[in-house]
Amino acid sequence: GNLWIGYVLETLVCFNPDANTATSYLLPDGNNINVLNICYDYGDKMYIGTTYGLCVMDIVTRKPEMIYANRKETQPFKQLFISTVFKDDRDILWLAHKQGLWDKLINSITQDNHGNMWLATSNGLSILEVTPDTQEGVDFSFKNLSTRDGLPENHFNSHSACKLSSGDLLLGGTS
């Protein structure tokens, strides 16, 4: 298989170890992609958080597309700096930018077995409870945790969250 590598302030590279080749990809306008985070949907799409918005790369056609708003284009992104991308098991794509919930930057996002989203920041954790509503949408409620609530520290590293097959969550701290 291929190895996709994203470089900050650079571009996206696909390395084929069998052929020992590397192919660079630019945005449709010719600019560097400026990769901040990559999320693969286990299909044919990669979602790439960039300094310019959300880049969706079709890994079959190798065509990048820039997204600046929701699917219906009724809600433009408040900021184009997309630091973290996560696709949950409901097929909801979560995007984090410079103005997070409890802190200015959401460093990592993961989902627990109950469908709750865990948002790790440099100022603690935010737990976003997501429940379906009657209109085929979702309702949200938040809970914030910090050292005051028993966490050993408040700062979490970027892109350092995952869920194990046991359902346990791993979040990377700085200590």
Short mmCIF file of C-alpha atoms in Angstrom, two decimals:
data_model
loop_
_atom_site.label_atom_id
_atom_site.label_comp_id
_atom_site.label_asym_id
_atom_site.label_seq_id
_atom_site.Cartn_x
_atom_site.Cartn_y
_atom_site.Cartn_z
CA GLY A 1 0.00 0.00 0.00
CA ASN A 2 0.84 3.65 -0.22
CA LEU A 3 2.03 5.94 2.54
CA TRP A 4 0.37 9.36 2.58
CA ILE A 5 2.46 12.05 4.26
CA GLY A 6 1.23 15.54 5.08
CA TYR A 7 3.69 18.35 5.64
CA VAL A 8 2.93 21.56 7.50
CA LEU A 9 3.54 24.58 5.26
CA GLU A 10 4.26 22.19 2.41
CA THR A 11 2.15 19.70 0.53
CA LEU A 12 0.65 16.21 0.60
CA VAL A 13 2.85 13.37 -0.66
CA CYS A 14 1.90 9.83 -1.63
CA PHE A 15 4.87 7.47 -1.30
CA ASN A 16 4.70 4.10 -3.05
CA PRO A 17 7.32 1.88 -1.36
CA ASP A 18 7.03 -0.86 -3.99
CA ALA A 19 7.92 1.52 -6.83
CA ASN A 20 10.07 3.75 -4.60
CA THR A 21 8.26 6.83 -5.93
CA ALA A 22 6.74 9.88 -4.30
CA THR A 23 4.05 12.06 -5.83
CA SER A 24 3.23 15.52 -4.46
CA TYR A 25 -0.26 17.01 -4.60
CA LEU A 26 -1.23 20.68 -4.60
CA LEU A 27 -4.55 22.43 -4.09
CA PRO A 28 -6.72 22.95 -7.18
CA ASP A 29 -5.48 26.58 -7.29
CA GLY A 30 -1.84 25.41 -7.36
CA ASN A 31 -0.98 26.34 -3.76
CA ASN A 32 0.60 23.99 -1.23
CA ILE A 33 -1.93 22.04 0.83
CA ASN A 34 -0.36 23.01 4.23
CA VAL A 35 -1.45 19.82 6.00
CA LEU A 36 -2.37 20.09 9.69
CA ASN A 37 -4.25 16.78 10.13
CA ILE A 38 -5.41 13.82 8.01
CA CYS A 39 -8.47 11.64 8.58
CA TYR A 40 -9.15 8.57 6.41
CA ASP A 41 -12.76 7.37 6.14
CA TYR A 42 -11.89 3.71 5.24
CA GLY A 43 -13.43 4.26 1.83
CA ASP A 44 -12.06 6.37 -0.97
CA LYS A 45 -11.74 9.73 0.82
CA MET A 46 -9.16 11.45 2.98
CA TYR A 47 -10.17 14.58 4.88
CA ILE A 48 -7.28 16.97 5.35
CA GLY A 49 -7.32 19.87 7.78
CA THR A 50 -5.32 22.73 6.28
CA THR A 51 -4.60 26.39 6.88
CA TYR A 52 -6.96 27.15 3.95
CA GLY A 53 -9.99 25.03 4.92
CA LEU A 54 -10.92 21.38 4.49
CA CYS A 55 -9.33 19.49 1.61
CA VAL A 56 -11.07 16.28 0.54
CA MET A 57 -8.77 13.98 -1.44
CA ASP A 58 -10.29 11.16 -3.47
CA ILE A 59 -7.58 8.50 -3.18
CA VAL A 60 -8.83 6.68 -6.29
CA THR A 61 -8.86 9.63 -8.71
CA ARG A 62 -6.18 11.55 -6.72
CA LYS A 63 -8.21 14.75 -7.11
CA PRO A 64 -8.24 17.22 -4.20
CA GLU A 65 -11.30 19.40 -3.55
CA MET A 66 -11.41 22.35 -1.17
CA ILE A 67 -14.47 22.70 1.09
CA TYR A 68 -15.29 26.01 2.80
CA ALA A 69 -18.81 25.36 4.11
CA ASN A 70 -21.30 22.63 5.01
CA ARG A 71 -22.63 20.34 2.24
CA LYS A 72 -25.54 22.63 1.42
CA GLU A 73 -23.17 25.65 1.51
CA THR A 74 -25.61 27.42 3.84
CA GLN A 75 -23.04 27.73 6.65
CA PRO A 76 -19.52 28.81 5.71
CA PHE A 77 -16.76 27.75 8.09
CA LYS A 78 -16.14 30.43 10.71
CA GLN A 79 -12.42 29.91 10.23
CA LEU A 80 -10.47 28.21 7.48
CA PHE A 81 -7.67 27.00 9.81
CA ILE A 82 -8.77 23.36 10.36
CA SER A 83 -6.42 21.87 12.98
CA THR A 84 -8.14 18.53 13.59
CA VAL A 85 -10.48 16.33 11.54
CA PHE A 86 -12.41 13.30 12.86
CA LYS A 87 -15.17 11.21 11.26
CA ASP A 88 -17.36 9.44 13.81
CA ASP A 89 -19.34 6.22 13.47
CA ARG A 90 -22.48 8.22 12.55
CA ASP A 91 -20.62 9.58 9.49
CA ILE A 92 -20.47 13.04 11.06
CA LEU A 93 -17.29 14.88 10.16
CA TRP A 94 -15.95 16.93 13.09
CA LEU A 95 -13.67 19.89 12.36
CA ALA A 96 -11.70 21.81 14.96
CA HIS A 97 -10.21 25.23 14.42
CA LYS A 98 -8.44 27.96 16.35
CA GLN A 99 -11.46 28.89 18.42
CA GLY A 100 -12.40 25.71 20.24
CA LEU A 101 -14.87 25.16 23.03
CA TRP A 102 -13.17 25.61 26.36
CA ASP A 103 -9.82 26.51 24.95
CA LYS A 104 -8.62 28.29 21.83
CA LEU A 105 -7.47 25.10 20.15
CA ILE A 106 -8.86 21.57 20.12
CA ASN A 107 -5.81 19.31 19.88
CA SER A 108 -7.47 15.90 19.43
CA ILE A 109 -10.91 14.39 18.89
CA THR A 110 -12.10 10.83 19.50
CA GLN A 111 -15.40 9.04 20.16
CA ASP A 112 -16.34 6.67 22.98
CA ASN A 113 -18.61 3.61 22.76
CA HIS A 114 -21.64 5.72 23.78
CA GLY A 115 -21.24 8.11 20.84
CA ASN A 116 -19.84 10.93 22.99
CA MET A 117 -17.06 13.04 21.52
CA TRP A 118 -13.94 13.66 23.62
CA LEU A 119 -12.17 16.90 22.73
CA ALA A 120 -8.67 17.27 24.17
CA THR A 121 -7.32 20.81 24.47
CA SER A 122 -4.43 22.60 26.14
CA ASN A 123 -6.82 23.52 28.96
CA GLY A 124 -8.50 20.21 29.81
CA LEU A 125 -11.09 17.94 28.22
CA SER A 126 -14.51 18.70 26.82
CA ILE A 127 -17.00 15.85 26.56
CA LEU A 128 -19.67 16.48 23.97
CA GLU A 129 -22.72 14.27 24.45
CA VAL A 130 -24.44 13.78 21.11
CA THR A 131 -28.00 12.44 21.01
CA PRO A 132 -30.34 12.13 18.03
CA ASP A 133 -33.33 14.47 18.02
CA THR A 134 -36.75 13.91 16.46
CA GLN A 135 -35.92 15.93 13.31
CA GLU A 136 -33.11 13.58 12.11
CA GLY A 137 -30.55 15.95 13.60
CA VAL A 138 -28.62 15.84 16.84
CA ASP A 139 -28.69 17.58 20.20
CA PHE A 140 -25.54 18.47 22.12
CA SER A 141 -24.56 18.95 25.75
CA PHE A 142 -21.09 19.67 27.14
CA LYS A 143 -19.10 18.77 30.20
CA ASN A 144 -15.62 20.18 30.81
CA LEU A 145 -12.96 18.43 32.90
CA SER A 146 -9.69 19.84 34.25
CA THR A 147 -7.20 19.32 37.07
CA ARG A 148 -9.92 20.68 39.38
CA ASP A 149 -11.92 17.56 38.50
CA GLY A 150 -9.03 15.17 39.08
CA LEU A 151 -7.20 15.16 35.75
CA PRO A 152 -3.43 14.85 36.32
CA GLU A 153 -2.84 17.78 33.91
CA ASN A 154 -4.78 20.03 31.55
CA HIS A 155 -2.59 20.06 28.44
CA PHE A 156 -3.07 17.36 25.79
CA ASN A 157 -0.89 16.84 22.76
CA SER A 158 -2.12 17.41 19.24
CA HIS A 159 -3.48 14.42 17.34
CA SER A 160 -2.88 12.03 20.24
CA ALA A 161 -6.27 10.44 20.86
CA CYS A 162 -7.69 7.06 19.88
CA LYS A 163 -10.12 4.40 21.02
CA LEU A 164 -8.93 0.85 21.68
CA SER A 165 -10.95 -2.22 20.68
CA SER A 166 -11.77 -2.60 24.41
CA GLY A 167 -13.51 0.81 24.30
CA ASP A 168 -10.83 2.49 26.42
CA LEU A 169 -9.72 5.90 25.19
CA LEU A 170 -6.08 6.95 24.92
CA LEU A 171 -5.28 10.66 25.22
CA GLY A 172 -1.71 11.92 25.09
CA GLY A 173 -0.64 14.43 27.72
CA THR A 174 2.59 16.38 28.02
CA SER A 175 3.92 14.99 31.31
#
